C-alpha positions as a printed NumPy array, in Angstrom:
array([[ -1.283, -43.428,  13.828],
       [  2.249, -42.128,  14.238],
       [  2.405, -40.548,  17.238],
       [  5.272, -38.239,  15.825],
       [  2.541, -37.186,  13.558],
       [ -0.916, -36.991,  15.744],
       [ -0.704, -33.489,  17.075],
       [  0.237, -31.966,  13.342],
       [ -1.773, -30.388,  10.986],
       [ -1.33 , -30.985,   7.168],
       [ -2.687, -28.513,   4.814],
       [ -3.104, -29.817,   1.651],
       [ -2.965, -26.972,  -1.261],
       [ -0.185, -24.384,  -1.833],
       [ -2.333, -21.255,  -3.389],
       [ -3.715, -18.421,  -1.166],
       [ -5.943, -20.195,   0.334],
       [ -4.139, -22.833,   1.398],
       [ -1.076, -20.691,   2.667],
       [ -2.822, -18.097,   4.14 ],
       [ -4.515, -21.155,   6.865],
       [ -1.5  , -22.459,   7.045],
       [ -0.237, -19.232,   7.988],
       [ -2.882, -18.468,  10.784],
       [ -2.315, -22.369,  12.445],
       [  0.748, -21.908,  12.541],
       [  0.855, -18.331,  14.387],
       [ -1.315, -19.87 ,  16.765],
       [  1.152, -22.685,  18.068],
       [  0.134, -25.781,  16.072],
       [  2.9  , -27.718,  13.728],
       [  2.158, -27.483,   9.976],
       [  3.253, -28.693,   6.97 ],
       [  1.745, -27.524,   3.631],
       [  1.721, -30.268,   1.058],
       [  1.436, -29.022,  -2.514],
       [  1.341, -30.496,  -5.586],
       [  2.793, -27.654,  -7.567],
       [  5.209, -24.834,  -5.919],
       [  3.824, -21.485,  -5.488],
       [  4.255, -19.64 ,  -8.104],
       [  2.604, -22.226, -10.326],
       [ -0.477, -22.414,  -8.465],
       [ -4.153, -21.104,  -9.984],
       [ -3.421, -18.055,  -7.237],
       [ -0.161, -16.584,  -9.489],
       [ -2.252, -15.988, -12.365],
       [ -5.163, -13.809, -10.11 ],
       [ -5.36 , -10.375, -10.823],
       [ -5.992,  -9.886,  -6.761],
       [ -8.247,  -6.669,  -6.691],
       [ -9.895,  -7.123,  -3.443],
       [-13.757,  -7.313,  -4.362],
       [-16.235, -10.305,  -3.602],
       [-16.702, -11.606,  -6.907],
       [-18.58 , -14.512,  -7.891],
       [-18.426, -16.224,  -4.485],
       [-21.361, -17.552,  -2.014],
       [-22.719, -17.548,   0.632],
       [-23.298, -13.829,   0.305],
       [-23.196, -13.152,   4.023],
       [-20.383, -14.906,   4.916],
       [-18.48 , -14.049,   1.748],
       [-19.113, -10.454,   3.074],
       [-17.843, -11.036,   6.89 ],
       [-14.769, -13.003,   5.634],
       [-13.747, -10.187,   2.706],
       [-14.5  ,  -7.415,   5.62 ],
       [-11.543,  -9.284,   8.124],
       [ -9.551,  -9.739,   4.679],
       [-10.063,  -5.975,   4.513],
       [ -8.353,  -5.439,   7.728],
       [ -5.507,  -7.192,   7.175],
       [ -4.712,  -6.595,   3.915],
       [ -5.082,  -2.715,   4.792],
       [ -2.218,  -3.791,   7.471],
       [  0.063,  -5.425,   5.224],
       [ -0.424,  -2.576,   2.79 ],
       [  1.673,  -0.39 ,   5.157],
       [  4.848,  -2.564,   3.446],
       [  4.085,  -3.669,   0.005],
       [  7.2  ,  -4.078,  -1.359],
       [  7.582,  -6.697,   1.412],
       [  4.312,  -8.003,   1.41 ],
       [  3.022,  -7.262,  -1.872],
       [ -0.109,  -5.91 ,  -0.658],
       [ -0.693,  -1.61 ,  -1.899],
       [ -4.099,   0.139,  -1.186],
       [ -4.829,   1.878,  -4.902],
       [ -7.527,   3.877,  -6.336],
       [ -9.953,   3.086,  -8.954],
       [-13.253,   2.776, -10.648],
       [-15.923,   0.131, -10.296],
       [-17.792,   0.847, -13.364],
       [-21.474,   0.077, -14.048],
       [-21.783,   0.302, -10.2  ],
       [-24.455,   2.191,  -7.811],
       [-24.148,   2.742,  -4.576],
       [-28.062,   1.961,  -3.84 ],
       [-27.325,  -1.917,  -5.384],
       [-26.219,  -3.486,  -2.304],
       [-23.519,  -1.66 ,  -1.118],
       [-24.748,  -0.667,   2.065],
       [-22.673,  -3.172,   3.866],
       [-19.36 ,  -1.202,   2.496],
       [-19.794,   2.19 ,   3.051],
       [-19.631,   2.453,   6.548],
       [-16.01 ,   0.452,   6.098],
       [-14.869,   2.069,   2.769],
       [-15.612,   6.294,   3.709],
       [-14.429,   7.22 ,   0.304],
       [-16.904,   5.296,  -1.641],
       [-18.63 ,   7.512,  -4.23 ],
       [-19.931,   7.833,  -7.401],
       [-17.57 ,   8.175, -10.066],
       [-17.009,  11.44 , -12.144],
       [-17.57 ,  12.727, -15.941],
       [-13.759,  13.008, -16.154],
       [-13.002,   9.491, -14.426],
       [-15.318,   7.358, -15.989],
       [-17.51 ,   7.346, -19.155],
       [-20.542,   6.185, -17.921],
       [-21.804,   4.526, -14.053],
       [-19.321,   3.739, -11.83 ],
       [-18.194,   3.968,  -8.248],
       [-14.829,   5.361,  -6.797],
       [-13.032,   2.99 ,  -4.754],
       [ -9.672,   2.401,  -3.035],
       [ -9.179,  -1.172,  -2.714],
       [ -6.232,  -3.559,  -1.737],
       [ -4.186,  -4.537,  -4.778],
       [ -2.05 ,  -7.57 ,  -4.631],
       [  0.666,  -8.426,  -6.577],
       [  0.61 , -12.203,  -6.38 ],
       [  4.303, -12.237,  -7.544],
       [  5.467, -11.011,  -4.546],
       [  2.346, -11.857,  -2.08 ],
       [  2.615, -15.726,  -2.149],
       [  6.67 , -16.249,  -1.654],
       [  5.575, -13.561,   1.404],
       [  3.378, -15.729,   2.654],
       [  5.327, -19.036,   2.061],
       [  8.051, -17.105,   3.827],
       [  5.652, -15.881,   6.713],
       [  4.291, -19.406,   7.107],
       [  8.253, -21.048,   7.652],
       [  9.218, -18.388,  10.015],
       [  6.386, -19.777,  12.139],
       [  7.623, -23.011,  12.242],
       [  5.981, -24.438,   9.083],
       [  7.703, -27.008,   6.351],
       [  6.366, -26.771,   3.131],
       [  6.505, -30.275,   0.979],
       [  5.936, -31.003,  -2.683],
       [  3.665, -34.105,  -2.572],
       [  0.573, -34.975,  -4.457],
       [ -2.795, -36.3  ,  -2.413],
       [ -5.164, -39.157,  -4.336],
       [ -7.163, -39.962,  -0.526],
       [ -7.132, -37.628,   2.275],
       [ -8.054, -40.998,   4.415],
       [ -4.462, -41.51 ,   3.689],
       [ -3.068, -38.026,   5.314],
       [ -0.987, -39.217,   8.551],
       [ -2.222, -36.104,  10.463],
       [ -4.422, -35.758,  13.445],
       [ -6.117, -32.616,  11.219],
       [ -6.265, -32.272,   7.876],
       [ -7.26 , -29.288,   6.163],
       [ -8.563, -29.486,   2.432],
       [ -7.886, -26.43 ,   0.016],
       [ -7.377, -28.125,  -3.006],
       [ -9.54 , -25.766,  -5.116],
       [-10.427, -27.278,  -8.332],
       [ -8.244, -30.428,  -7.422],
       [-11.434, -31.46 ,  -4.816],
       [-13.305, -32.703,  -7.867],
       [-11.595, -35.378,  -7.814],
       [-10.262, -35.755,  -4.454],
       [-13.479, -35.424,  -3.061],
       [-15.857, -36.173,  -5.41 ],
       [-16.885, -33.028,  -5.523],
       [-18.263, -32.291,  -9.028],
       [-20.025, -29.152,  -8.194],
       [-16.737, -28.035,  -8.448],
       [-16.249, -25.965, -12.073],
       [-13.186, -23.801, -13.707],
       [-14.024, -20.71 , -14.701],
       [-11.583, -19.752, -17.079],
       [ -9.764, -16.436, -17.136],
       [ -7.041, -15.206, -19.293],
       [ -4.837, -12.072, -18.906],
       [ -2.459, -10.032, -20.999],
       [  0.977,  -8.532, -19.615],
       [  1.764,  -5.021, -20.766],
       [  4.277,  -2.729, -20.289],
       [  2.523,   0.155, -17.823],
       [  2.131,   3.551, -20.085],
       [  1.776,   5.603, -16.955],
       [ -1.343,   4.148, -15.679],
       [ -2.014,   4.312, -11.59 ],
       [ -5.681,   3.86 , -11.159],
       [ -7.414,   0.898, -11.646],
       [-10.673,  -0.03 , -13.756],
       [-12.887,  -2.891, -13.601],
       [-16.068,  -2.032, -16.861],
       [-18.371,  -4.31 , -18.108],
       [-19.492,  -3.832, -21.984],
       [-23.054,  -3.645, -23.029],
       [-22.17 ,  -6.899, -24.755],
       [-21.552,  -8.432, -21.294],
       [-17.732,  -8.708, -22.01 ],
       [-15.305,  -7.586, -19.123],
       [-12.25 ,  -5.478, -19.509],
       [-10.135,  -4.443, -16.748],
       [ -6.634,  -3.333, -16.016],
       [ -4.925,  -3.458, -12.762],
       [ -1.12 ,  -1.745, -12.59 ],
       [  1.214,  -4.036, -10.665],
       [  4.908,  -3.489, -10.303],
       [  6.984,  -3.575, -13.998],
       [  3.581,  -4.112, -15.492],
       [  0.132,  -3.882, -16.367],
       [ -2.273,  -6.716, -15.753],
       [ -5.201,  -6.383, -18.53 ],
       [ -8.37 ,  -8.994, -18.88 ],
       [-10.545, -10.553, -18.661],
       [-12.697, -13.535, -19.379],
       [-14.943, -15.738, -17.534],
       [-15.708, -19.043, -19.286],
       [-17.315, -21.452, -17.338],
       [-16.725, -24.796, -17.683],
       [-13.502, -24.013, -19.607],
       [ -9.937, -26.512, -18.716],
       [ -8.161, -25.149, -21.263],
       [ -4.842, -23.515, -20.095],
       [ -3.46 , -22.309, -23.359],
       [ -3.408, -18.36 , -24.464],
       [ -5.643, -18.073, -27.01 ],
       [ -4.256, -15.212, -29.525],
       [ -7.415, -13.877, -30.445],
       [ -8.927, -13.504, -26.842],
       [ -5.875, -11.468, -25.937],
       [ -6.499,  -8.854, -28.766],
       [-10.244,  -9.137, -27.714],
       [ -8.994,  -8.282, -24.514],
       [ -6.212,  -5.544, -25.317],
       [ -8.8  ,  -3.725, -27.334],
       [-11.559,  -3.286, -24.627],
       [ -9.   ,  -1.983, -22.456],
       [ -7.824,  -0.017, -25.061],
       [-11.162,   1.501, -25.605],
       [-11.329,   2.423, -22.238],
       [ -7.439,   3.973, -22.003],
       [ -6.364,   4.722, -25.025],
       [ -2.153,   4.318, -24.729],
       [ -2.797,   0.836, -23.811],
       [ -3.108,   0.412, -27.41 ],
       [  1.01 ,   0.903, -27.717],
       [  1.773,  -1.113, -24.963],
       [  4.422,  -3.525, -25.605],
       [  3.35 ,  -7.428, -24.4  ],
       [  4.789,  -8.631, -22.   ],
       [  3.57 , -12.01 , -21.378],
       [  0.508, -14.221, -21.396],
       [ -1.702, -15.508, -18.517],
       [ -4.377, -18.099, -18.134],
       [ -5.62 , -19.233, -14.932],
       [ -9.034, -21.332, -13.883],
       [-10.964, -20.035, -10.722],
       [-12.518, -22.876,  -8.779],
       [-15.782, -22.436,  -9.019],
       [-18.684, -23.837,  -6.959],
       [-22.56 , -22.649,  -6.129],
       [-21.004, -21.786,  -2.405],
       [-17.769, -22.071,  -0.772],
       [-17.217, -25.649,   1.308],
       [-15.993, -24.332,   4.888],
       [-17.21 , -27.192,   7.327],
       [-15.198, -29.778,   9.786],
       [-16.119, -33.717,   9.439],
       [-14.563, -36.071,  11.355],
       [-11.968, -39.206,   9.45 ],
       [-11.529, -42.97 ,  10.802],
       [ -9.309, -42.842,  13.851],
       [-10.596, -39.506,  15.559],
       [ -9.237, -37.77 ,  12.779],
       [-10.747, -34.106,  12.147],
       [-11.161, -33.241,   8.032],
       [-11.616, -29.314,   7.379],
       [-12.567, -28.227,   4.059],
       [-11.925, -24.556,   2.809],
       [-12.407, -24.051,  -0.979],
       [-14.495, -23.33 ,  -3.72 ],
       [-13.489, -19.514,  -3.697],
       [-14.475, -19.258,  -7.15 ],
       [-13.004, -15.415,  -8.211],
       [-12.692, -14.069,  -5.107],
       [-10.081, -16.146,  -2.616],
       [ -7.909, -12.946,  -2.691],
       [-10.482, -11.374,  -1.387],
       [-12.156, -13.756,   1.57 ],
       [ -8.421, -15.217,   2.181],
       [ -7.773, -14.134,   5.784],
       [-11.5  , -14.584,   7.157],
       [-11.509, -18.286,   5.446],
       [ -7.913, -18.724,   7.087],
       [ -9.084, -17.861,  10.203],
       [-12.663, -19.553,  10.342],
       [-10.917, -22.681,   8.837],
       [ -8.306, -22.496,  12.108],
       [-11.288, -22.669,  14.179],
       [-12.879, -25.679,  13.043],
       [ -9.499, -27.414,  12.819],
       [ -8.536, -26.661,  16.637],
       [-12.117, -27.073,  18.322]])
């Protein structure tokens, strides 16, 4: 091995997930490079709607202890979020109860409650959560990771075994279907429509008796509305009738979304699996491998506590 090379880590994966580890192992004194395939902004985490909730992801437990840590620092970061991206704003879980499983939240979140008559029409709880604005969150964290001495590198992986690095740390999302072999691995296809923001601060995440999601999320210039889940689903493409869907079940639920200019289109795939892959293996030559994904809807939300648990098991 080079010996230039032996005491680096290379991360491979540019999205949240990948960043955000990079981010931590490179605060704590080890040389990183990030090798992605596509920059940034073009990753599966640019598309992500980034409400901080634990959605679809597994292990329950330790998605729970990893989205609590997120918690904390996201609630940091918040205190500059035109810097950081990162705002703490209110809004309504709907079709929520606080006696299905929430217990493990309302000792962290005090303002938890059930929702009103006038806020919601219907079950819900009241919740103010960490809102990211991916737009400005991942060039903050790209930035945060180079002031710490990382280089990030446009490069596309076919073997890991081929990775000059004494540590290599996989967070390839989706792309570990093939690198790996991993065909647990599924997309789970979600689509979004951009809107012009008619005044709307609060957030709302409903589910239809039909089982069809609608949510809208107000980000800076805009409003983020969705959503689908289709498992299974590669297709990247807008599809023109799946936006109306979605712009109407919004609508129904705030009514001058139904004006709202378009703004853009959105379609992004969230990488899927039955439980996240966080565990250390060892390569030929001494070599330590580290995989961290399969976040499925939720790396937002477990980013930090993956970050850090994923630093761990690449330094011990």
């Amino acid at each position: 091995m080079d010996s230039e090379l032996s005491s680096e880590v290379v991360v491979v994966g540019g999205g949240v997930i990948g960043l955000t580890t990079a981010v931590v192992l490179a605060e704590r004194g080890r040389r990183v490079r990030v090798w992605t395939r596509d920059p940034v902004e073009r990753t599966t985490s640019a598309v992500a709607g980034a409400l901080w909730w634990p959605y679809r992801i597994r292990p329950v437990a330790a998605a729970r202890a990893w989205a609590l840590r997120s918690l904390d620092v996201y609630e940091e970061l918040a205190a500059d979020p035109d810097r950081t991206g990162v705002r703490m704003v209110e809004g309504v879980l709907g079709e929520e109860e606080l006696d299905d499983g929430f217990g493990w939240l309302t000792a962290r979140l005090p303002g938890l409650r059930p929702v009103t008559a006038e806020e919601y029409d219907g079950t819900g709880l009241w919740a103010r959560l960490p809102l990211v604005d991916m737009a400005a969150h991942l060039p903050w964290l790209r930035r945060r990771f180079v002031e710490a001495g990382g280089v990030v590198e446009t490069r596309t992986v076919s073997d890991l075994a081929d990775v000059d690095a004494a540590v290599v740390v996989n967070c390839t999302g989706l792309g570990a279907r093939e690198l790996v072999a991993d065909t647990s691995m599924v997309p789970v296809r979600g689509q979004l429509v951009e809107v012009e923001n008619p005044g709307i601060r609060t957030w709302v995440v409903s589910t239809g008796a039909d089982g069809e999601m609608a949510y809208f999320f107000p980000q800076p210039g805009r409003l983020l509305l969705g959503g689908t889940a289709v498992e299974g689903e590669w297709s990247t493409e807008p599809d023109p009738a799946v936006a109306e869907a979605i712009v109407r079940r919004c609508a129904a639920l705030r009514p001058e979304i139904a004006g709202a200019r378009v703004l853009g289109h959105r379609v992004g795939l969230r990488p899927a699996r039955d439980a996240v892959r966080l565990e250390r293996e060892l390569l030929p030559g001494e070599r330590v491998l580290v995989h961290n994904y399969g976040h499925g809807g939720a790396g937002v939300t477990v980013a930090w506590g993956c970050a850090e648990e994923a630093a761990g098991l690449a330094t011990t």
